[in-house]
Coordinates of C-alpha atoms and ligand atoms in Angstrom, one line a residue:
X119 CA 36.2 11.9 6.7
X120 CA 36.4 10.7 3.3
X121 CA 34.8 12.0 0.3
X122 CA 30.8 11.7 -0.2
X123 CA 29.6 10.1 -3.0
X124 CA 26.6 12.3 -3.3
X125 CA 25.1 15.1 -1.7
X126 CA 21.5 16.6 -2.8
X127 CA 21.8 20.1 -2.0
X128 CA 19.7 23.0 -1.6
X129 CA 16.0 21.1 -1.0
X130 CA 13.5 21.5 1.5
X131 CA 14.0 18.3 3.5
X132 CA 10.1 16.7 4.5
X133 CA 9.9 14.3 7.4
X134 CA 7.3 12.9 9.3
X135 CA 7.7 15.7 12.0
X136 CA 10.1 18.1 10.6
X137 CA 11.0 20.7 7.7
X138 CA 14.4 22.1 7.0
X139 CA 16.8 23.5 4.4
X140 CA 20.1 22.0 4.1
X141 CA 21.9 19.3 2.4
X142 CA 22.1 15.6 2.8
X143 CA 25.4 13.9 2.2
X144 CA 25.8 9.8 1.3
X145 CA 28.2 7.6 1.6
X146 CA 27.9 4.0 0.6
X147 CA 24.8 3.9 0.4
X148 CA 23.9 5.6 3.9
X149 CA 22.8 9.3 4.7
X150 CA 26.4 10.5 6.5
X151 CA 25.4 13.7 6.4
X152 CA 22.6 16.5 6.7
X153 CA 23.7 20.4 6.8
X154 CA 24.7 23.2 5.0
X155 CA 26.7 23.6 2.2
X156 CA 28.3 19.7 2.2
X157 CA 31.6 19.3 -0.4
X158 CA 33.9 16.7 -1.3
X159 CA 31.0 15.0 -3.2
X160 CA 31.9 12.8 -6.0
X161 CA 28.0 13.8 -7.5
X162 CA 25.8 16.1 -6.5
X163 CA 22.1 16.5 -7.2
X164 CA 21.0 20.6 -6.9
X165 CA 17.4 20.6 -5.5
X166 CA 16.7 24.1 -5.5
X167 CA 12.6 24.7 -5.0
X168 CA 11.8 20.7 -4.8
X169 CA 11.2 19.4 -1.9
X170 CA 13.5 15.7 -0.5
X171 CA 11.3 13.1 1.1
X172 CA 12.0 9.3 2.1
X173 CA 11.3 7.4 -0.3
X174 CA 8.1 5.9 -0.1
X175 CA 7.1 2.6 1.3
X176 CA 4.2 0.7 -0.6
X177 CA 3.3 -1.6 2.1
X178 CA 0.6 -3.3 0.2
X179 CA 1.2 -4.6 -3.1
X180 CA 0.3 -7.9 -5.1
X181 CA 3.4 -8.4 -7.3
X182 CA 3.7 -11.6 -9.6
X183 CA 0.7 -13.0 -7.5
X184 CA -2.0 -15.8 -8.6
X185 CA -4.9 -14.8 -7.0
X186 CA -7.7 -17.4 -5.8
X187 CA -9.1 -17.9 -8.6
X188 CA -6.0 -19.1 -10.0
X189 CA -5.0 -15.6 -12.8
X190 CA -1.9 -14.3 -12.3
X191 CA -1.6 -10.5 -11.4
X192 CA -0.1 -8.4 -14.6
X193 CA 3.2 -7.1 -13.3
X194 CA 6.8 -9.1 -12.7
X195 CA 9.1 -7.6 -9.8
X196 CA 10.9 -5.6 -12.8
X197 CA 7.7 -4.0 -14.0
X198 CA 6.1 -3.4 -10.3
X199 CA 9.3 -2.5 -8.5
X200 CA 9.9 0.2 -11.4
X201 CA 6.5 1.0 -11.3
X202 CA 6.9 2.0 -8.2
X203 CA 9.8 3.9 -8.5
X204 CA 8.6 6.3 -10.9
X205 CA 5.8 7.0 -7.9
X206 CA 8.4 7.9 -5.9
X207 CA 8.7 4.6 -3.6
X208 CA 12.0 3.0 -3.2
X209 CA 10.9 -0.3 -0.7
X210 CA 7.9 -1.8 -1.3
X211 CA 6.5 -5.1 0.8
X212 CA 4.2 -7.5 -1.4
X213 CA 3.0 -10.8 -0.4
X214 CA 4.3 -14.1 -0.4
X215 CA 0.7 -15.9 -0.9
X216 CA 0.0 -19.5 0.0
X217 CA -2.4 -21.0 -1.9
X218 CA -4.0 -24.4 0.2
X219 CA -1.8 -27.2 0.2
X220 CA 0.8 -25.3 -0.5
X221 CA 3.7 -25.4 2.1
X222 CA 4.6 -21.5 3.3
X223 CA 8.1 -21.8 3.6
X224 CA 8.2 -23.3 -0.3
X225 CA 5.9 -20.3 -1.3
X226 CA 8.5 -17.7 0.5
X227 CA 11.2 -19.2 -1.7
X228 CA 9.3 -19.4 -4.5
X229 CA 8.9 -15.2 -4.0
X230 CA 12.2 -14.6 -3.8
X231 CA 13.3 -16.5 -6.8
X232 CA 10.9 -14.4 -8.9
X233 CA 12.0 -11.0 -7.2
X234 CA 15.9 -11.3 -6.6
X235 CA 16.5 -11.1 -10.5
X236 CA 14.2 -8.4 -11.4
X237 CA 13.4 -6.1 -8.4
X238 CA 14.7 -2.7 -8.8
X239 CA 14.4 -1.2 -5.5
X240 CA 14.3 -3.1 -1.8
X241 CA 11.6 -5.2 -0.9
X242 CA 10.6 -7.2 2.2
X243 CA 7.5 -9.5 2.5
X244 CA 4.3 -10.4 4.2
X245 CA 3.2 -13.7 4.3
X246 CA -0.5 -14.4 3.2
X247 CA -1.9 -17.8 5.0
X248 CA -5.0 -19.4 3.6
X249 CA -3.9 -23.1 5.1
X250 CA -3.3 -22.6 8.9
X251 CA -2.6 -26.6 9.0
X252 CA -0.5 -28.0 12.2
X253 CA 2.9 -27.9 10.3
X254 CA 1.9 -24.2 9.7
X255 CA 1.4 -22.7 12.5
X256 CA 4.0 -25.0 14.8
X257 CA 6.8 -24.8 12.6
X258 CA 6.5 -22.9 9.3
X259 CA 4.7 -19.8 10.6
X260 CA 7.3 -19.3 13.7
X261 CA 10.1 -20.2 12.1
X262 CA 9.4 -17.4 9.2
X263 CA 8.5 -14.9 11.7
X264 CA 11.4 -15.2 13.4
X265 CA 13.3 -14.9 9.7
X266 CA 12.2 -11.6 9.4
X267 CA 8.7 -12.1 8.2
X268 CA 6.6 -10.3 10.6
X269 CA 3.3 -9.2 9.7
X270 CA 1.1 -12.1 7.6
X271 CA -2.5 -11.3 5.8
X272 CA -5.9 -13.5 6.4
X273 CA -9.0 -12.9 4.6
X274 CA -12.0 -13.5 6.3
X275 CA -13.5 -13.6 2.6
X276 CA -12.5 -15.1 -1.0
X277 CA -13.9 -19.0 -1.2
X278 CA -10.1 -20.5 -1.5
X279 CA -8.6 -18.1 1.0
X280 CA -10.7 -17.5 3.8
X281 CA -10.2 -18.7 7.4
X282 CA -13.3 -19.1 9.8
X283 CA -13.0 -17.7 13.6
X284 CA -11.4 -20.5 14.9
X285 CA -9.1 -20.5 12.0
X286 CA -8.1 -16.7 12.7
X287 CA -7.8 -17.5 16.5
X288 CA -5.0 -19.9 15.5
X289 CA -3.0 -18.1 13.6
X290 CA -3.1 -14.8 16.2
X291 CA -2.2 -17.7 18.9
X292 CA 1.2 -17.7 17.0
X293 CA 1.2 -13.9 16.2
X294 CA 0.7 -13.5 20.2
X295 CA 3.5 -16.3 20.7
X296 CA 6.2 -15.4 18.0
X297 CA 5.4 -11.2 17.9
X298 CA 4.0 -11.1 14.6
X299 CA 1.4 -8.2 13.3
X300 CA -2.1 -9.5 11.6
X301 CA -3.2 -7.9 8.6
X302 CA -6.6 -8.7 7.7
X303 CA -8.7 -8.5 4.3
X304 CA -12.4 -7.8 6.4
X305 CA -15.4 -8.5 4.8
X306 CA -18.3 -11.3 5.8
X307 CA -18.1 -13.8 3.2
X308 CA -21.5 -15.3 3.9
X309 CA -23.0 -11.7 3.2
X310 CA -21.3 -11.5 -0.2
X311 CA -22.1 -14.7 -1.5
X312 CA -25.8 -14.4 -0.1
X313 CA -26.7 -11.0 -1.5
X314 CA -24.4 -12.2 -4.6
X315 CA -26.5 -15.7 -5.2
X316 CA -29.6 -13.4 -5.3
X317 CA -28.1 -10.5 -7.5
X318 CA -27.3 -13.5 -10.0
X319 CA -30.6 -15.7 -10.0
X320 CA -32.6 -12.3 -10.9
X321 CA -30.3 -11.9 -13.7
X322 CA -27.9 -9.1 -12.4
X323 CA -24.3 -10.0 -13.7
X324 CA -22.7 -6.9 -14.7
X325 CA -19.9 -5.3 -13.3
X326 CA -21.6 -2.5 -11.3
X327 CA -23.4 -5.5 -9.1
X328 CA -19.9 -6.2 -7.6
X329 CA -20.4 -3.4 -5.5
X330 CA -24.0 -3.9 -4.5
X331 CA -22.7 -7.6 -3.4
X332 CA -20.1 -6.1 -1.4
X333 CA -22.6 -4.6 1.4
X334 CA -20.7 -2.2 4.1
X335 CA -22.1 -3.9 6.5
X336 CA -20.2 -6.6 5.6
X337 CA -17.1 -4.7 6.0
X338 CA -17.8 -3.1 9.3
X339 CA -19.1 -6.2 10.7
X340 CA -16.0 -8.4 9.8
X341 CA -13.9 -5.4 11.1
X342 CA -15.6 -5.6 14.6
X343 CA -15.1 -9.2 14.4
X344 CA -11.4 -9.1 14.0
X345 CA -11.2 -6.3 16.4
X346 CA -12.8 -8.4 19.1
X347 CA -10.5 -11.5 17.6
X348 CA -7.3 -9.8 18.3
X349 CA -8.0 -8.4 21.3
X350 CA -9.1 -11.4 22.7
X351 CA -5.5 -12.9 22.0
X352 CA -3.9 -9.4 22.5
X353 CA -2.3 -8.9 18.9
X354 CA -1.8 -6.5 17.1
X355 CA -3.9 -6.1 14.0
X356 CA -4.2 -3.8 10.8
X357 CA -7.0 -3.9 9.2
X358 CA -6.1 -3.2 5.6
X359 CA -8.2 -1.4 2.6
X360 CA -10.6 0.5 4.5
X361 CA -13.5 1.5 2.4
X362 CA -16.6 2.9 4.5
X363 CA -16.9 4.6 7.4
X364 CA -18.6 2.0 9.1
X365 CA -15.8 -0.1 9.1
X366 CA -13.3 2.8 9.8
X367 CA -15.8 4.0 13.1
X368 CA -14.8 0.7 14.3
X369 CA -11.1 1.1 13.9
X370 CA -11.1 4.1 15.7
X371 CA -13.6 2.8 18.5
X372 CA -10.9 0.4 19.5
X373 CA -7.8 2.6 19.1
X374 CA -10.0 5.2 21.9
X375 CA -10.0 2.2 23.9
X376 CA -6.2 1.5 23.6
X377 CA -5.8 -1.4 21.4
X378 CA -3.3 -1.9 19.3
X379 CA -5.7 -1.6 15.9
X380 CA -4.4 0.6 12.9
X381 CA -5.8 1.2 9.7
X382 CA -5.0 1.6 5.8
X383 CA -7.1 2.9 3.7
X384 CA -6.3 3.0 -0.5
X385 CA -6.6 5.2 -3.3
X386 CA -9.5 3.6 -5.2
X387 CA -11.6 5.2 -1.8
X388 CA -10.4 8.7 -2.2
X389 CA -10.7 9.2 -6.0
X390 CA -13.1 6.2 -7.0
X391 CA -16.7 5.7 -6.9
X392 CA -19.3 2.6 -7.4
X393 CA -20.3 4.8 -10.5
X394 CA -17.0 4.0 -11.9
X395 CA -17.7 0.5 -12.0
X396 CA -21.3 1.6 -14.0
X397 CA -19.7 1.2 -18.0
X398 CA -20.8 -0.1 -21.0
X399 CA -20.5 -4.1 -21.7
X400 CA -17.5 -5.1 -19.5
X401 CA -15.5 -1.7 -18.9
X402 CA -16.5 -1.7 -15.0
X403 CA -14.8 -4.5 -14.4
X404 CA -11.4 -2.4 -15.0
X405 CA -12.5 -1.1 -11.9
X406 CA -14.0 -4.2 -9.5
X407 CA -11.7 -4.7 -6.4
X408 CA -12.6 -5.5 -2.9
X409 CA -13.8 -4.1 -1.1
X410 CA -15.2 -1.8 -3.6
X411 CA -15.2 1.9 -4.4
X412 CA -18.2 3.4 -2.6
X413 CA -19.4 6.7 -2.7
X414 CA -18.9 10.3 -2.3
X415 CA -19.1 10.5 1.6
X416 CA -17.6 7.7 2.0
X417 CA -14.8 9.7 0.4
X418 CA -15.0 12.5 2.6
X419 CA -14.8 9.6 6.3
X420 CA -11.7 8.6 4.1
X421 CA -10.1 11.6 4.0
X422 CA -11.0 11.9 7.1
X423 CA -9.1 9.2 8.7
X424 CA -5.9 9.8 7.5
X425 CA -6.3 13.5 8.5
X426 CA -7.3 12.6 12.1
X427 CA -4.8 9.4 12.5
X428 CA -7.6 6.7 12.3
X429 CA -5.6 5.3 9.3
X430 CA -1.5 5.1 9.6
X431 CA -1.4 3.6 6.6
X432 CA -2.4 4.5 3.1
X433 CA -1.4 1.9 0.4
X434 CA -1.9 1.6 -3.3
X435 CA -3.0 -2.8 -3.0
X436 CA -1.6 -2.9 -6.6
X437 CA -3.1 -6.1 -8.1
X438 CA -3.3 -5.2 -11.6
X439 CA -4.8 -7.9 -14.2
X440 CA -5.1 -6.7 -17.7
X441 CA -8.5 -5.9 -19.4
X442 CA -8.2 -8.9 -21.8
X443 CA -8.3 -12.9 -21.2
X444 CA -4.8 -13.1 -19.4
X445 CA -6.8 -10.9 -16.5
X446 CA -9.9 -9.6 -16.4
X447 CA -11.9 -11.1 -19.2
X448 CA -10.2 -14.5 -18.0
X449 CA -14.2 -16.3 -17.9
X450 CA -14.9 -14.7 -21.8
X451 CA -15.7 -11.1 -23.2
X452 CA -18.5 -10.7 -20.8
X453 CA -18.1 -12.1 -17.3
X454 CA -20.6 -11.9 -14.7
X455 CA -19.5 -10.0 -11.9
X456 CA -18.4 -12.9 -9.4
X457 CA -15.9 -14.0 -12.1
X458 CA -14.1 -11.2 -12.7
X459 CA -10.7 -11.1 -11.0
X460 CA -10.5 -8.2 -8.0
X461 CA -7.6 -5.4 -8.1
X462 CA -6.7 -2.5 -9.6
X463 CA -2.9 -0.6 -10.4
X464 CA -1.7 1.8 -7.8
X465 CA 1.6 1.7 -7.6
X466 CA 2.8 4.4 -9.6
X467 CA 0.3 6.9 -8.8
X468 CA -0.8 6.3 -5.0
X469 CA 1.6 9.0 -3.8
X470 CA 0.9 11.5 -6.7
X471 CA -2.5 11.2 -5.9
X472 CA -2.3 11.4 -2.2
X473 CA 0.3 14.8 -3.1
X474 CA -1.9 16.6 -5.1
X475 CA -5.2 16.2 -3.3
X476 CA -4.4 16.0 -0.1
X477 CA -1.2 18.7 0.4
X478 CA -2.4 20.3 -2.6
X479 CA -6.0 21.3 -1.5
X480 CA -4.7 21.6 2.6
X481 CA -6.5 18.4 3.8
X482 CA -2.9 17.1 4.7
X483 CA 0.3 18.4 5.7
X484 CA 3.5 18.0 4.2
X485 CA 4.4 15.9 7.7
X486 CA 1.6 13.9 7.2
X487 CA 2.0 13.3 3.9
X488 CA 5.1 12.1 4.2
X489 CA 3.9 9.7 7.7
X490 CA 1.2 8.5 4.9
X491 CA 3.9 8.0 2.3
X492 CA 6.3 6.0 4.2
X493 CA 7.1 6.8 8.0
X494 CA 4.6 5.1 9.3
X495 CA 4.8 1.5 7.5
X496 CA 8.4 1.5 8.1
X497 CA 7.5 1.6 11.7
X498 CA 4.8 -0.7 11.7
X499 CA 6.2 -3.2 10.1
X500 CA 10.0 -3.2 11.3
X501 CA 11.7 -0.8 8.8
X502 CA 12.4 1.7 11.2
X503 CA 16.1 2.6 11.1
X504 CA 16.8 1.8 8.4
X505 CA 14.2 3.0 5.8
X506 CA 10.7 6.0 6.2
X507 CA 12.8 8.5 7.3
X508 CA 15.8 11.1 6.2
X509 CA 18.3 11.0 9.4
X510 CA 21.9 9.9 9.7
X511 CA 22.6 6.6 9.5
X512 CA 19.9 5.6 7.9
X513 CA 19.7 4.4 4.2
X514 CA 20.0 6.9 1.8
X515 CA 15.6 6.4 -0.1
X516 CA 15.4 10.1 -1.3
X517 CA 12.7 11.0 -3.3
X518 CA 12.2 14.5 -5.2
X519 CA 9.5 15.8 -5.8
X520 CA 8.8 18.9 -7.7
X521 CA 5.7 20.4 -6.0
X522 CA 5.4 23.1 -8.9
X523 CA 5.0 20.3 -12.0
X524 CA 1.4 19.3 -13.1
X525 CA 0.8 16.0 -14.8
X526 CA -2.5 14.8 -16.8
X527 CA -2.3 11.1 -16.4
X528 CA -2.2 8.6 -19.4
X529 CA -2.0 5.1 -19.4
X530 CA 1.1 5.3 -21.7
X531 CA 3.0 7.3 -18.9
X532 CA 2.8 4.3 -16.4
X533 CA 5.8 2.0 -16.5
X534 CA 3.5 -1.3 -14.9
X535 CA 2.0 -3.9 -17.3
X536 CA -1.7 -3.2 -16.5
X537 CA -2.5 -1.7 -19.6
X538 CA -5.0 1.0 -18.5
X539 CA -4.9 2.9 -15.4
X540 CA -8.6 3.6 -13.4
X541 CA -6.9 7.3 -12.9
X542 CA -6.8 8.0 -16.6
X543 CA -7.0 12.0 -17.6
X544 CA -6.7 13.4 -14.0
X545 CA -4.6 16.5 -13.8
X546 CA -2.3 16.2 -10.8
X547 CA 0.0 18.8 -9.4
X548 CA 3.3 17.6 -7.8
X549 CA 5.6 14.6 -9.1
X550 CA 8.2 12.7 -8.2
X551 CA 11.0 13.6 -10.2
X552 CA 14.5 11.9 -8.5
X553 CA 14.3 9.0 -7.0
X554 CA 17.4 7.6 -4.9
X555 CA 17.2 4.1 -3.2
X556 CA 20.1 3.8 -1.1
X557 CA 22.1 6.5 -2.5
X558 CA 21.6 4.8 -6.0
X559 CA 19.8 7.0 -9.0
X560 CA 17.1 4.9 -10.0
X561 CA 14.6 7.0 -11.5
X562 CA 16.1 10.9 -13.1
X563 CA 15.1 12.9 -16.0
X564 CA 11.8 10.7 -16.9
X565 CA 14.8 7.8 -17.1
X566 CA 14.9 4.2 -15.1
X567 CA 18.9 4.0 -14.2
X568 CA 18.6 0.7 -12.0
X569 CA 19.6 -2.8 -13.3
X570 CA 17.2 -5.6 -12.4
X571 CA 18.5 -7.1 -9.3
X572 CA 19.8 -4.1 -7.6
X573 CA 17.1 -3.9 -5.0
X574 CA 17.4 -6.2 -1.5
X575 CA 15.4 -8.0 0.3
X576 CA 14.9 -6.1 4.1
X577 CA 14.4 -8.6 6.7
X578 CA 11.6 -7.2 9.3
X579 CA 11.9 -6.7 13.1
X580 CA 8.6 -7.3 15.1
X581 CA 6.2 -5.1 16.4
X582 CA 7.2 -3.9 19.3
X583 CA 4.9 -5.1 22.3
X584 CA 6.4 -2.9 24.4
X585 CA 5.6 0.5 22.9
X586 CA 2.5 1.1 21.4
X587 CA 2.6 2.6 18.6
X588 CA -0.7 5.1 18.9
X589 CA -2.0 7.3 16.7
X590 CA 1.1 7.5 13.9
X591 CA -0.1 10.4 11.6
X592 CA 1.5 13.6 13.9
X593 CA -1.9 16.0 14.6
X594 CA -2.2 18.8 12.8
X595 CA 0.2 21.4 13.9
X596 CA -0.1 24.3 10.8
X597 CA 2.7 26.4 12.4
X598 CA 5.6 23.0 11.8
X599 CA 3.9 23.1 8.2
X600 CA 7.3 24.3 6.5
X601 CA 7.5 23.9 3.2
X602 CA 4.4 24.8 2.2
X603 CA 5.5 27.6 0.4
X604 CA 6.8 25.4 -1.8
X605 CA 2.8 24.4 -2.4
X606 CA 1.0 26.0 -5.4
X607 CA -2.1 27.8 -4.2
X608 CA -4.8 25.5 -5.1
X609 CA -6.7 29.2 -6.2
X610 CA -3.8 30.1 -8.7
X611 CA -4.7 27.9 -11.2
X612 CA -2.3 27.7 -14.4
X613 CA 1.5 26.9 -13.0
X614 CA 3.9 25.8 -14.7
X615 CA 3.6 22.0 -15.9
X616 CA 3.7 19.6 -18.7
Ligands
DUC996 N1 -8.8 -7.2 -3.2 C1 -8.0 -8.0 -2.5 O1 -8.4 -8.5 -1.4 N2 -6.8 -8.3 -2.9 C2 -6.3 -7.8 -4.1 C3 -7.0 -6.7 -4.7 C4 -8.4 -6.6 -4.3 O2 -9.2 -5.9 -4.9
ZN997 ZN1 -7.5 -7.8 0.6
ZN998 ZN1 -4.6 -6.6 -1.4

């Protein structure tokens, strides 16, 4: 065998069902190797007390996106994809959007000429399709899915980007036709604007109305309806940024009835409230997305449903937009709530945040983390193989993480263009410190060690008809919960930290 040219050696290797000490050799860019005491290693990484997980997988991301209303989201695919890898992802799947009129297979190219110079780590797309005309869906839509674009996003809300039912029921006639997974933004557009029309003529135009205009019920009933949609036609479907537990009760209502329904949920609805949005003058609006922030027991069902399995999925839906007129004061210094544009960063801090409050207080395991982090998207959306998990063959996306490290967020410490960051002062414990993407050192010592253009672009397969995927998130199981040694007691407060 010739000689490695890396082996990370002494970690506590995390996957999505197993824990082990030993090494893990690379060789060209592949794990070769996983045992003890590997040599004959050009480099080697010593990760004594850390923990080495796959890479994450940020399956939901807005990178160098207009939205509808026409302002472009703050980050380029150098800035998001090393974003990113300073949160411990090495693959992350954005959108390719279509705006109406726009022809898809255009838009695709139009992605990849903005990400192949800049993107630091891999990347693969989902479509977005807010023009479901003939050439579409009988000749654009197939022929991308069968290129290796395999999951596409509706929204059932957003004036210039919503479909109506029989719009949604065409497009899943081609996901049925061509094996494609649905992802859809779920929330009743007539209920927004309606209760929004009224919020405005009584004179209610500040940020914290966003969120009283985005009822729950109109999440949980467009969730049913997409339910019903796609199991009419028999596709798949994901029903991204979960919010409520009305909308996530429906989710899991269909997965106990065997459809093939999964669910993301984000971190605005574990560690953000509507009260967040409740700031002097404009300041809420850093924190208006959709659907928005709710409250505290919504972030208990949350927490919740990525503990029982309800959600496979928990993304960061990065679309930053800066607080000044290039993003979120885009209609003046003091928009009313309907014109201010919807997202917030996550990129860098989704897994930290997931980390330290969910394996750091015992509401998640380590294996479950880790499904969250990156196991489970790679499966879902035709990654597996190749990327979510630490096994030979497979590429070598290494992440490590000191568990032991605490971190009080700044917005100066993020490496994304947003500006500010909604997270801003919160002391997290665990960070990513070493971040390998395909046995390349990207991110080391606080330093970015990638040259724009390094990352690929990662073809998907299709879901797989065949085998469903269930419930992703492995149960609970606290006896397979190695590793958590390496956990500081949430009780001993004080470790060591910067
Ligand atoms: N809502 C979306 O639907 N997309 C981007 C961000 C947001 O808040
Ligand atoms: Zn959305
Ligand atoms: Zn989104």
């Amino acid at each position: 065998m010739s000689e490695l040219d890396l082996v990370v050696r002494n970690g506590t290797v995390v996957t999505a069902v197993d824990t082990a000490s030993c090494d893990i050799g690379i060789r060209a860019g592949r794990i070769v190797a996983l045992g003890e005491g590997l040599s004959g290693a050009a480099r080697e990484i010593d990760a004594s007390g850390k923990l080495v997980l796959p890479g994450g997988i940020d399956s939901h991301c807005h990178i160098d996106q207009l939205s509808g209303m026409g302002i472009r989201t703050a980050d380029d695919f150098h800035s998001g994809t090393v974003s990113a890898a300073f949160g411990g992802n090495t693959t992350v799947i954005p959108f390719a959007a279509q705006h109406r009129g726009q022809s898809l297979r255009a838009v695709v190219e139009e992605y990849h000429e903005r990400a192949t110079p800049k993107a630091v780590i891999d990347y693969a797309f989902h479509l977005i399709i807010s023009d479901p005309n003939e050439q579409v869906l009988n000749q654009e839509l197939p022929a991308l899915i069968r290129d290796g674009y395999t999951s596409f996003k509706v929204f059932m809300t957003y004036e210039k980007m919503r479909l109506d039912d029989r719009q949604l029921l065409d497009v899943l006639g081609v996901a049925r036709r061509e094996g494609a997974l649905m992802m859809v933004h779920a929330e009743n557009d007539d209920v927004i604007s309606w209760i929004s029309a009224k919020l405005l003529e009584q004179g209610h135009r500040e940020p914290k109305f966003h969120a009283v205009s985005h009822a729950q019920i109109a999440e949980s009933e467009a969730t049913h309806r997409a339910i019903r949609l796609s199991e009419l036609m028999d596709v798949p479907l994901l029903v991204v940024h979960v919010s409520a537990e009305g909308a996530m009760n429906e989710i899991r209502r269909a997965q106990d009835a065997g459809l093939r329904v999964y669910g993301e949920t984000c971190p605005q609805y574990l560690f953000l409230t509507k009260e967040d949005l409740d700031l002097p003058g404009a300041n809420g609006a850093m924190f208006c997305c959709s659907p928005p922030p709710r409250d505290v027991n919504s972030q208990e069902a949350m927490w919740r449903g990525l503990r029982n399995g309800t959600f496979q999925v928990f993304s960061s839906d990065h679309a930053p937009y800066r607080f000044d007129e290039t993003g979120k004061l885009a209609a003046g210094p003091s928009p009313n709530f309907k014109e201010i544009a919807n997202g917030l960063p996550g990129l860098e801090l989704r897994l930290p945040l997931l980390f330290s409050e969910g394996v750091g207080t015992g509401r998640l395991t380590l294996n479950q983390f880790v499904a969250l982090a990156s196991t489970n998207a790679a499966r879902l959306y035709g990654l597996e193989g190749r990327k979510g998990s630490i096994a030979v063959g497979m590429d070598a996306d290494l992440a490590i993480w000191d568990p032991r490290r605490t971190v009080t967020v700044t917005a100066d410490m993020m490496h994304d263009n947003t500006g500010y960051t909604p997270y801003e002062g919160r002391t997290l414990d665990g960070w990513p410190e070493t971040v390998i993407s395909r046995g390349r050192v990207v991110v080391q010592d606080g330093r970015l060690h990638a040259e724009p253009g390094s990352g690929e672009f990662l073809p998907c397969d299709p879901p797989e008809p065949a085998r469903p995927l269930g419930r992703l998130v492995p149960e609970v199981d606290p006896a397979r919960n190695f590793g958590a040694e390496l956990i500081p007691d949430p009780s001993q407060a004080g470790t060591a930290g910067d």
